[in-house]
PDB file of C-alpha atoms in Angstrom:
ATOM      1  CA  MET A   1       6.016  21.002  -1.985  1.00 72.00           C
ATOM      2  CA  GLU A   2       6.673  23.448  -4.841  1.00 80.00           C
ATOM      3  CA  ASN A   3       8.304  20.596  -6.792  1.00 89.00           C
ATOM      4  CA  TYR A   4       5.371  18.226  -6.286  1.00 96.00           C
ATOM      5  CA  THR A   5       3.373  16.926  -9.247  1.00 97.00           C
ATOM      6  CA  PHE A   6       0.460  14.539  -8.837  1.00 98.00           C
ATOM      7  CA  PRO A   7       1.264  11.327 -10.769  1.00 98.00           C
ATOM      8  CA  THR A   8      -1.312  10.549 -13.458  1.00 98.00           C
ATOM      9  CA  GLU A   9       0.656   8.463 -15.974  1.00 97.00           C
ATOM     10  CA  ARG A  10      -1.055   5.230 -14.863  1.00 98.00           C
ATOM     11  CA  LEU A  11      -4.476   6.710 -14.090  1.00 98.00           C
ATOM     12  CA  LYS A  12      -7.133   5.600 -16.564  1.00 98.00           C
ATOM     13  CA  ARG A  13      -8.860   8.807 -17.610  1.00 98.00           C
ATOM     14  CA  ARG A  14     -11.803   7.299 -19.505  1.00 98.00           C
ATOM     15  CA  ILE A  15     -14.132   4.317 -19.161  1.00 98.00           C
ATOM     16  CA  ASP A  16     -16.376   3.050 -21.958  1.00 97.00           C
ATOM     17  CA  ASP A  17     -19.296   1.835 -19.827  1.00 97.00           C
ATOM     18  CA  SER A  18     -21.277   4.770 -18.421  1.00 96.00           C
ATOM     19  CA  SER A  19     -23.156   2.474 -16.048  1.00 97.00           C
ATOM     20  CA  LYS A  20     -19.953   1.734 -14.121  1.00 98.00           C
ATOM     21  CA  GLU A  21     -18.638   3.823 -11.234  1.00 98.00           C
ATOM     22  CA  PRO A  22     -14.936   4.713 -11.563  1.00 98.00           C
ATOM     23  CA  LEU A  23     -12.845   3.489  -8.624  1.00 98.00           C
ATOM     24  CA  VAL A  24      -9.399   4.581  -7.433  1.00 98.00           C
ATOM     25  CA  LEU A  25      -7.804   2.534  -4.647  1.00 98.00           C
ATOM     26  CA  ILE A  26      -5.545   4.178  -2.071  1.00 98.00           C
ATOM     27  CA  ALA A  27      -3.237   2.180   0.219  1.00 98.00           C
ATOM     28  CA  CYS A  28      -1.841   4.228   3.094  1.00 96.00           C
ATOM     29  CA  GLY A  29       0.897   2.883   5.327  1.00 94.00           C
ATOM     30  CA  SER A  30       4.496   2.860   6.421  1.00 95.00           C
ATOM     31  CA  PHE A  31       5.783   0.507   3.688  1.00 96.00           C
ATOM     32  CA  SER A  32       8.964  -0.020   5.675  1.00 97.00           C
ATOM     33  CA  PRO A  33       9.631  -1.986   3.557  1.00 98.00           C
ATOM     34  CA  ILE A  34       6.952  -2.668   0.952  1.00 98.00           C
ATOM     35  CA  THR A  35       6.235  -6.399   0.489  1.00 97.00           C
ATOM     36  CA  PHE A  36       4.592  -8.610  -2.084  1.00 97.00           C
ATOM     37  CA  LEU A  37       1.430  -8.649   0.061  1.00 95.00           C
ATOM     38  CA  HIS A  38       1.089  -4.861  -0.245  1.00 96.00           C
ATOM     39  CA  LEU A  39       1.165  -5.240  -4.026  1.00 97.00           C
ATOM     40  CA  ARG A  40      -1.006  -8.346  -4.065  1.00 97.00           C
ATOM     41  CA  MET A  41      -3.773  -6.492  -2.213  1.00 97.00           C
ATOM     42  CA  PHE A  42      -4.310  -4.259  -5.243  1.00 98.00           C
ATOM     43  CA  GLU A  43      -4.732  -7.232  -7.560  1.00 98.00           C
ATOM     44  CA  MET A  44      -7.164  -8.923  -5.168  1.00 97.00           C
ATOM     45  CA  ALA A  45      -9.178  -5.711  -4.856  1.00 98.00           C
ATOM     46  CA  ALA A  46      -9.317  -5.291  -8.646  1.00 98.00           C
ATOM     47  CA  ASP A  47     -10.627  -8.847  -9.058  1.00 98.00           C
ATOM     48  CA  TYR A  48     -13.158  -8.328  -6.273  1.00 98.00           C
ATOM     49  CA  ALA A  49     -14.408  -5.059  -7.768  1.00 98.00           C
ATOM     50  CA  ARG A  50     -14.723  -6.646 -11.210  1.00 97.00           C
ATOM     51  CA  PHE A  51     -16.720  -9.688 -10.112  1.00 97.00           C
ATOM     52  CA  ASN A  52     -18.705  -8.360  -7.150  1.00 98.00           C
ATOM     53  CA  THR A  53     -19.414  -4.648  -7.649  1.00 98.00           C
ATOM     54  CA  ASN A  54     -20.428  -2.052 -10.208  1.00 98.00           C
ATOM     55  CA  PHE A  55     -17.046  -0.334  -9.931  1.00 98.00           C
ATOM     56  CA  GLU A  56     -14.444  -0.119 -12.678  1.00 98.00           C
ATOM     57  CA  VAL A  57     -10.931   0.321 -11.335  1.00 98.00           C
ATOM     58  CA  CYS A  58      -9.221   3.302 -12.960  1.00 98.00           C
ATOM     59  CA  GLY A  59      -6.097   3.540 -10.857  1.00 98.00           C
ATOM     60  CA  ALA A  60      -4.341   2.813  -7.589  1.00 98.00           C
ATOM     61  CA  TYR A  61      -1.875   4.639  -5.390  1.00 98.00           C
ATOM     62  CA  LEU A  62       0.599   3.858  -2.625  1.00 98.00           C
ATOM     63  CA  SER A  63       0.803   6.721  -0.122  1.00 98.00           C
ATOM     64  CA  ALA A  64       3.571   6.341   2.445  1.00 97.00           C
ATOM     65  CA  VAL A  65       3.437   8.142   5.794  1.00 96.00           C
ATOM     66  CA  GLY A  66       5.878  10.933   6.495  1.00 96.00           C
ATOM     67  CA  ASP A  67       8.792  10.879   8.902  1.00 96.00           C
ATOM     68  CA  ALA A  68       6.690  12.555  11.601  1.00 94.00           C
ATOM     69  CA  TYR A  69       4.885   9.251  12.090  1.00 92.00           C
ATOM     70  CA  LYS A  70       7.030   7.885  14.895  1.00 82.00           C
ATOM     71  CA  LYS A  71       6.983   4.130  14.550  1.00 84.00           C
ATOM     72  CA  THR A  72       9.535   1.427  15.271  1.00 83.00           C
ATOM     73  CA  GLY A  73      11.390   0.378  12.138  1.00 87.00           C
ATOM     74  CA  LEU A  74      10.410   3.420  10.098  1.00 94.00           C
ATOM     75  CA  VAL A  75      13.308   4.409   7.843  1.00 96.00           C
ATOM     76  CA  LYS A  76      13.449   7.803   6.154  1.00 96.00           C
ATOM     77  CA  ALA A  77      10.613   8.654   3.768  1.00 97.00           C
ATOM     78  CA  GLU A  78      13.092   9.030   0.915  1.00 97.00           C
ATOM     79  CA  HIS A  79      14.047   5.360   1.217  1.00 98.00           C
ATOM     80  CA  ARG A  80      10.451   4.190   1.520  1.00 98.00           C
ATOM     81  CA  ILE A  81       9.336   6.168  -1.535  1.00 98.00           C
ATOM     82  CA  ASN A  82      12.295   4.822  -3.514  1.00 98.00           C
ATOM     83  CA  MET A  83      11.425   1.251  -2.526  1.00 98.00           C
ATOM     84  CA  CYS A  84       7.772   1.751  -3.458  1.00 98.00           C
ATOM     85  CA  ASN A  85       8.769   3.111  -6.871  1.00 98.00           C
ATOM     86  CA  LEU A  86      11.031   0.131  -7.454  1.00 98.00           C
ATOM     87  CA  ALA A  87       8.261  -2.251  -6.389  1.00 98.00           C
ATOM     88  CA  VAL A  88       5.721  -0.935  -8.923  1.00 98.00           C
ATOM     89  CA  GLU A  89       8.103  -0.693 -11.879  1.00 97.00           C
ATOM     90  CA  GLN A  90       6.419  -3.652 -13.559  1.00 93.00           C
ATOM     91  CA  SER A  91       2.857  -2.544 -12.810  1.00 97.00           C
ATOM     92  CA  SER A  92       0.779  -0.805 -15.471  1.00 97.00           C
ATOM     93  CA  TRP A  93      -1.743   0.697 -13.051  1.00 98.00           C
ATOM     94  CA  ILE A  94      -0.273   1.133  -9.533  1.00 98.00           C
ATOM     95  CA  SER A  95       1.360   4.498  -8.852  1.00 98.00           C
ATOM     96  CA  VAL A  96       3.306   6.008  -5.960  1.00 98.00           C
ATOM     97  CA  ASP A  97       2.211   9.413  -4.688  1.00 98.00           C
ATOM     98  CA  PRO A  98       4.888  11.068  -2.490  1.00 98.00           C
ATOM     99  CA  TRP A  99       2.576  13.908  -1.331  1.00 98.00           C
ATOM    100  CA  GLU A 100       1.905  12.533   2.158  1.00 98.00           C
ATOM    101  CA  ALA A 101       5.524  11.531   2.743  1.00 97.00           C
ATOM    102  CA  MET A 102       6.771  14.987   1.707  1.00 96.00           C
ATOM    103  CA  HIS A 103       5.029  16.675   4.644  1.00 96.00           C
ATOM    104  CA  GLU A 104       7.039  17.358   7.774  1.00 94.00           C
ATOM    105  CA  GLU A 105       3.921  17.084   9.913  1.00 96.00           C
ATOM    106  CA  TYR A 106       1.857  13.924  10.420  1.00 94.00           C
ATOM    107  CA  LEU A 107      -1.276  13.733   8.262  1.00 96.00           C
ATOM    108  CA  VAL A 108      -4.338  11.725   9.244  1.00 95.00           C
ATOM    109  CA  THR A 109      -5.750   9.279   6.696  1.00 96.00           C
ATOM    110  CA  ALA A 110      -8.852  11.404   6.130  1.00 97.00           C
ATOM    111  CA  THR A 111      -6.668  14.296   4.967  1.00 97.00           C
ATOM    112  CA  VAL A 112      -4.759  12.030   2.593  1.00 98.00           C
ATOM    113  CA  LEU A 113      -7.967  10.717   1.022  1.00 98.00           C
ATOM    114  CA  ASP A 114      -9.185  14.307   0.654  1.00 98.00           C
ATOM    115  CA  HIS A 115      -6.001  15.018  -1.304  1.00 98.00           C
ATOM    116  CA  PHE A 116      -6.794  12.271  -3.836  1.00 98.00           C
ATOM    117  CA  GLU A 117     -10.414  13.404  -4.045  1.00 98.00           C
ATOM    118  CA  HIS A 118      -9.216  16.916  -4.842  1.00 98.00           C
ATOM    119  CA  GLU A 119      -6.587  15.914  -7.403  1.00 98.00           C
ATOM    120  CA  ILE A 120      -8.774  13.464  -9.315  1.00 98.00           C
ATOM    121  CA  ASN A 121     -12.313  14.822  -8.999  1.00 98.00           C
ATOM    122  CA  VAL A 122     -11.763  18.557  -8.580  1.00 98.00           C
ATOM    123  CA  VAL A 123      -8.555  19.413 -10.441  1.00 98.00           C
ATOM    124  CA  ARG A 124      -9.069  16.844 -13.213  1.00 98.00           C
ATOM    125  CA  GLY A 125     -12.854  16.736 -13.231  1.00 98.00           C
ATOM    126  CA  GLY A 126     -13.197  13.021 -12.559  1.00 98.00           C
ATOM    127  CA  ILE A 127     -13.170  10.242 -15.165  1.00 98.00           C
ATOM    128  CA  GLU A 128     -14.539  10.606 -18.681  1.00 98.00           C
ATOM    129  CA  THR A 129     -17.405   8.364 -19.871  1.00 98.00           C
ATOM    130  CA  PRO A 130     -19.481   8.274 -23.089  1.00 97.00           C
ATOM    131  CA  ASP A 131     -22.103  10.305 -21.181  1.00 97.00           C
ATOM    132  CA  GLY A 132     -19.649  12.880 -19.847  1.00 97.00           C
ATOM    133  CA  PRO A 133     -17.342  13.076 -16.826  1.00 97.00           C
ATOM    134  CA  LYS A 134     -18.171  11.047 -13.734  1.00 98.00           C
ATOM    135  CA  LYS A 135     -16.804  11.459 -10.232  1.00 98.00           C
ATOM    136  CA  ALA A 136     -14.431   8.679  -9.212  1.00 98.00           C
ATOM    137  CA  ARG A 137     -14.935   6.826  -5.964  1.00 98.00           C
ATOM    138  CA  ILE A 138     -11.797   7.213  -3.886  1.00 98.00           C
ATOM    139  CA  ALA A 139     -11.548   4.228  -1.540  1.00 98.00           C
ATOM    140  CA  LEU A 140      -9.123   3.108   1.144  1.00 98.00           C
ATOM    141  CA  LEU A 141      -7.424  -0.253   0.565  1.00 98.00           C
ATOM    142  CA  ALA A 142      -6.086  -1.963   3.668  1.00 95.00           C
ATOM    143  CA  GLY A 143      -5.548  -5.216   5.498  1.00 91.00           C
ATOM    144  CA  ALA A 144      -7.957  -6.484   8.117  1.00 89.00           C
ATOM    145  CA  ASP A 145      -5.556  -5.434  10.856  1.00 85.00           C
ATOM    146  CA  LEU A 146      -6.301  -1.796  10.017  1.00 84.00           C
ATOM    147  CA  ILE A 147     -10.065  -2.204  10.209  1.00 83.00           C
ATOM    148  CA  GLN A 148      -9.534  -3.937  13.541  1.00 85.00           C
ATOM    149  CA  THR A 149      -7.788  -0.831  14.871  1.00 87.00           C
ATOM    150  CA  MET A 150     -10.853   1.196  13.869  1.00 88.00           C
ATOM    151  CA  SER A 151     -12.866  -0.968  16.259  1.00 81.00           C
ATOM    152  CA  THR A 152     -10.385  -0.462  19.090  1.00 81.00           C
ATOM    153  CA  PRO A 153     -11.351   2.437  21.382  1.00 79.00           C
ATOM    154  CA  GLY A 154      -8.891   5.328  21.433  1.00 82.00           C
ATOM    155  CA  VAL A 155      -6.890   4.414  18.332  1.00 87.00           C
ATOM    156  CA  TRP A 156      -8.872   6.430  15.769  1.00 92.00           C
ATOM    157  CA  ALA A 157     -10.841   9.619  16.265  1.00 93.00           C
ATOM    158  CA  ALA A 158     -14.546   8.803  15.918  1.00 93.00           C
ATOM    159  CA  LYS A 159     -15.038  11.707  13.498  1.00 96.00           C
ATOM    160  CA  ASP A 160     -12.264  10.390  11.238  1.00 96.00           C
ATOM    161  CA  ILE A 161     -13.782   6.895  11.097  1.00 95.00           C
ATOM    162  CA  ASP A 162     -17.163   8.347  10.195  1.00 97.00           C
ATOM    163  CA  TYR A 163     -15.648  10.692   7.609  1.00 97.00           C
ATOM    164  CA  ILE A 164     -13.594   7.971   5.901  1.00 97.00           C
ATOM    165  CA  LEU A 165     -16.250   5.257   5.837  1.00 97.00           C
ATOM    166  CA  SER A 166     -19.109   7.610   4.956  1.00 98.00           C
ATOM    167  CA  ASN A 167     -17.377   9.547   2.184  1.00 98.00           C
ATOM    168  CA  PHE A 168     -14.860   7.080   0.764  1.00 98.00           C
ATOM    169  CA  GLY A 169     -15.394   3.542   2.015  1.00 97.00           C
ATOM    170  CA  ALA A 170     -12.829   0.779   2.339  1.00 97.00           C
ATOM    171  CA  PHE A 171     -11.748  -2.410   0.597  1.00 97.00           C
ATOM    172  CA  ILE A 172     -10.429  -4.710   3.311  1.00 95.00           C
ATOM    173  CA  VAL A 173      -8.313  -7.808   2.666  1.00 94.00           C
ATOM    174  CA  GLU A 174      -8.711 -10.594   5.211  1.00 91.00           C
ATOM    175  CA  ARG A 175      -5.548 -11.510   7.087  1.00 82.00           C
ATOM    176  CA  SER A 176      -4.756 -14.562   9.184  1.00 74.00           C
ATOM    177  CA  GLY A 177      -5.051 -13.886  12.889  1.00 72.00           C
ATOM    178  CA  THR A 178      -7.756 -11.230  12.490  1.00 75.00           C
ATOM    179  CA  ASP A 179     -11.365 -12.016  13.402  1.00 80.00           C
ATOM    180  CA  MET A 180     -13.321 -10.111  10.749  1.00 85.00           C
ATOM    181  CA  ASP A 181     -16.666 -10.438  12.526  1.00 85.00           C
ATOM    182  CA  GLU A 182     -15.165  -8.920  15.649  1.00 83.00           C
ATOM    183  CA  ALA A 183     -13.334  -6.238  13.678  1.00 80.00           C
ATOM    184  CA  LEU A 184     -16.521  -5.181  11.904  1.00 87.00           C
ATOM    185  CA  SER A 185     -18.843  -5.485  14.892  1.00 85.00           C
ATOM    186  CA  THR A 186     -18.687  -1.789  15.822  1.00 87.00           C
ATOM    187  CA  LEU A 187     -18.682  -0.582  12.205  1.00 91.00           C
ATOM    188  CA  GLN A 188     -22.083  -1.896  11.127  1.00 92.00           C
ATOM    189  CA  ARG A 189     -23.511   1.532  10.355  1.00 94.00           C
ATOM    190  CA  TRP A 190     -21.015   1.786   7.460  1.00 95.00           C
ATOM    191  CA  LYS A 191     -21.314  -1.845   6.297  1.00 94.00           C
ATOM    192  CA  ASP A 192     -22.515  -0.835   2.819  1.00 96.00           C
ATOM    193  CA  ASN A 193     -19.244   1.037   2.275  1.00 97.00           C
ATOM    194  CA  ILE A 194     -16.959  -1.739   3.531  1.00 96.00           C
ATOM    195  CA  TYR A 195     -15.973  -4.451   1.054  1.00 97.00           C
ATOM    196  CA  VAL A 196     -14.317  -7.527   2.567  1.00 95.00           C
ATOM    197  CA  ILE A 197     -11.970  -9.439   0.252  1.00 96.00           C
ATOM    198  CA  GLN A 198     -11.173 -13.060   1.023  1.00 92.00           C
ATOM    199  CA  GLN A 199      -7.586 -14.212   0.572  1.00 90.00           C
ATOM    200  CA  LEU A 200      -7.839 -17.303  -1.606  1.00 89.00           C
ATOM    201  CA  VAL A 201      -4.082 -17.824  -1.290  1.00 90.00           C
ATOM    202  CA  GLN A 202      -3.053 -17.120   2.281  1.00 88.00           C
ATOM    203  CA  ASN A 203      -0.191 -14.662   2.630  1.00 88.00           C
ATOM    204  CA  ASP A 204       0.911 -13.216   5.952  1.00 88.00           C
ATOM    205  CA  ILE A 205       4.117 -11.479   4.882  1.00 92.00           C
ATOM    206  CA  SER A 206       4.557  -8.298   6.894  1.00 93.00           C
ATOM    207  CA  SER A 207       7.067  -5.471   7.007  1.00 95.00           C
ATOM    208  CA  THR A 208       7.670  -6.340  10.663  1.00 94.00           C
ATOM    209  CA  LYS A 209       8.785  -9.853   9.711  1.00 95.00           C
ATOM    210  CA  ILE A 210      11.039  -8.528   6.948  1.00 96.00           C
ATOM    211  CA  ARG A 211      12.771  -6.198   9.432  1.00 96.00           C
ATOM    212  CA  LEU A 212      13.142  -9.085  11.892  1.00 96.00           C
ATOM    213  CA  PHE A 213      14.724 -11.299   9.238  1.00 96.00           C
ATOM    214  CA  ARG A 214      17.180  -8.530   8.397  1.00 96.00           C
ATOM    215  CA  ARG A 215      18.155  -8.066  12.046  1.00 95.00           C
ATOM    216  CA  ARG A 216      18.756 -11.801  12.315  1.00 95.00           C
ATOM    217  CA  ASP A 217      20.840 -11.880   9.111  1.00 94.00           C
ATOM    218  CA  MET A 218      18.248 -14.096   7.387  1.00 95.00           C
ATOM    219  CA  SER A 219      17.275 -14.074   3.719  1.00 95.00           C
ATOM    220  CA  ILE A 220      14.367 -11.874   2.604  1.00 96.00           C
ATOM    221  CA  ARG A 221      14.540 -12.934  -1.031  1.00 96.00           C
ATOM    222  CA  TYR A 222      11.169 -13.818  -2.647  1.00 96.00           C
ATOM    223  CA  LEU A 223       9.329 -12.021   0.161  1.00 97.00           C
ATOM    224  CA  VAL A 224       9.768  -8.549  -1.326  1.00 97.00           C
ATOM    225  CA  PRO A 225      10.365  -7.539  -4.970  1.00 97.00           C
ATOM    226  CA  GLU A 226      13.922  -8.217  -6.136  1.00 97.00           C
ATOM    227  CA  PRO A 227      14.769  -4.534  -6.821  1.00 98.00           C
ATOM    228  CA  VAL A 228      13.671  -3.744  -3.254  1.00 98.00           C
ATOM    229  CA  VAL A 229      15.874  -6.509  -1.856  1.00 97.00           C
ATOM    230  CA  LYS A 230      18.828  -5.005  -3.707  1.00 97.00           C
ATOM    231  CA  TYR A 231      17.978  -1.482  -2.508  1.00 98.00           C
ATOM    232  CA  ILE A 232      17.732  -2.631   1.120  1.00 97.00           C
ATOM    233  CA  GLU A 233      21.132  -4.284   0.993  1.00 95.00           C
ATOM    234  CA  GLU A 234      22.841  -1.479  -0.922  1.00 96.00           C
ATOM    235  CA  ASN A 235      21.616   1.035   1.661  1.00 96.00           C
ATOM    236  CA  SER A 236      22.138  -1.256   4.677  1.00 95.00           C
ATOM    237  CA  LEU A 237      18.537  -0.838   5.824  1.00 97.00           C
ATOM    238  CA  TYR A 238      16.965  -2.721   8.748  1.00 95.00           C
ATOM    239  CA  GLY A 239      20.182  -4.543   9.594  1.00 86.00           C
ATOM    240  CA  ASP A 240      21.459  -2.531  12.558  1.00 69.00           C
ATOM    241  CA  ASP A 241      21.422  -5.630  14.784  1.00 50.00           C
ATOM    242  CA  GLN A 242      22.894  -7.947  12.178  1.00 40.00           C
ATOM    243  CA  PRO A 243      25.733 -10.206  13.314  1.00 39.00           C
ATOM    244  CA  GLY A 244      28.846  -9.044  11.519  1.00 37.00           C
ATOM    245  CA  GLY A 245      27.305  -5.744  10.499  1.00 37.00           C
ATOM    246  CA  GLN A 246      27.345  -6.325   6.729  1.00 43.00           C
ATOM    247  CA  PRO A 247      24.975  -7.781   4.096  1.00 45.00           C
ATOM    248  CA  ALA A 248      25.168 -11.556   3.961  1.00 43.00           C
ATOM    249  CA  HIS A 249      26.125 -11.657   0.269  1.00 46.00           C
ATOM    250  CA  GLU A 250      28.953  -9.154   0.479  1.00 48.00           C
ATOM    251  CA  GLY A 251      32.290 -10.537  -0.637  1.00 45.00           C
ATOM    252  CA  LYS A 252      30.860 -14.024  -1.158  1.00 56.00           C
ATOM    253  CA  GLY A 253      29.642 -13.795  -4.739  1.00 65.00           C
ATOM    254  CA  LYS A 254      26.016 -14.027  -3.674  1.00 69.00           C
ATOM    255  CA  LYS A 255      23.137 -12.075  -5.128  1.00 77.00           C
ATOM    256  CA  PRO A 256      21.257  -9.554  -2.941  1.00 78.00           C
ATOM    257  CA  GLY A 257      19.020 -11.198  -0.368  1.00 75.00           C
ATOM    258  CA  GLU A 258      20.422 -14.704  -0.670  1.00 80.00           C
ATOM    259  CA  SER A 259      20.889 -16.703   2.506  1.00 80.00           C
ATOM    260  CA  ALA A 260      24.304 -16.720   4.151  1.00 79.00           C
ATOM    261  CA  GLY A 261      23.789 -20.467   4.507  1.00 81.00           C
ATOM    262  CA  ALA A 262      23.477 -21.039   0.771  1.00 79.00           C
ATOM    263  CA  PRO A 263      26.541 -22.344  -1.066  1.00 82.00           C
ATOM    264  CA  SER A 264      28.823 -19.752  -2.579  1.00 69.00           C
ATOM    265  CA  PRO A 265      29.465 -19.972  -6.332  1.00 67.00           C
ATOM    266  CA  SER A 266      33.090 -20.940  -5.703  1.00 57.00           C
ATOM    267  CA  THR A 267      31.994 -24.062  -3.813  1.00 54.00           C
ATOM    268  CA  LEU A 268      29.685 -25.360  -6.549  1.00 59.00           C
ATOM    269  CA  SER A 269      31.023 -28.013  -8.849  1.00 52.00           C
ATOM    270  CA  GLY A 270      30.705 -27.632 -12.621  1.00 51.00           C
TER     271      GLY A 270
END
């Protein structure tokens, strides 16, 4: 950790409206691999905050779990951080913080959110306004499937749920297949700190499906950012059960991620 530096290049350090509350969104997860839905959640949350709250978004961070989080399909943290960095190359406001992933031990979400609270509001004194510095609201950004796990007995420690929802709050993006009323039924005491974002364009891309497509030697192009597609193929990630044992485009003149069933350039007429 001696080489760690908290990334602030894309963090907005000043807002012009003192009546607004600065907001920093934190997405925690495996990101194995990161998908367009992970990135889209930030944009949806920013729109929601702008039109429905008194928050002003000042920044956003992807925080990938470390290798101690034993989960099926979890590649090394180094790969996941690299893919996240590639995915946000074109963003002006989403950053990747490797702090959580750099730890050898597993860190609970509450500890990760405390880290952002410390770096932004303690070390840097919050966000500047015309009336002086103001503490930023650090909030968890997640899909509805995560909030559903909070309602499932035994998955989360009760003290962690209370700590996260009382001190930080959560922006939750609806996902197909998740009953939001049921997911929120046991979390009513924190309802004022839970912001539910409707998906106006339905998107159910998941990392699990991307890994499945790779195992089946199917195209993942246009499901994840193009640089991530290339990185996955160059590093032979998620394809351990692939027929033939090599990327579909290799030796065929195809671009990374293209379907093995697509015509090769040599077969196309002029």
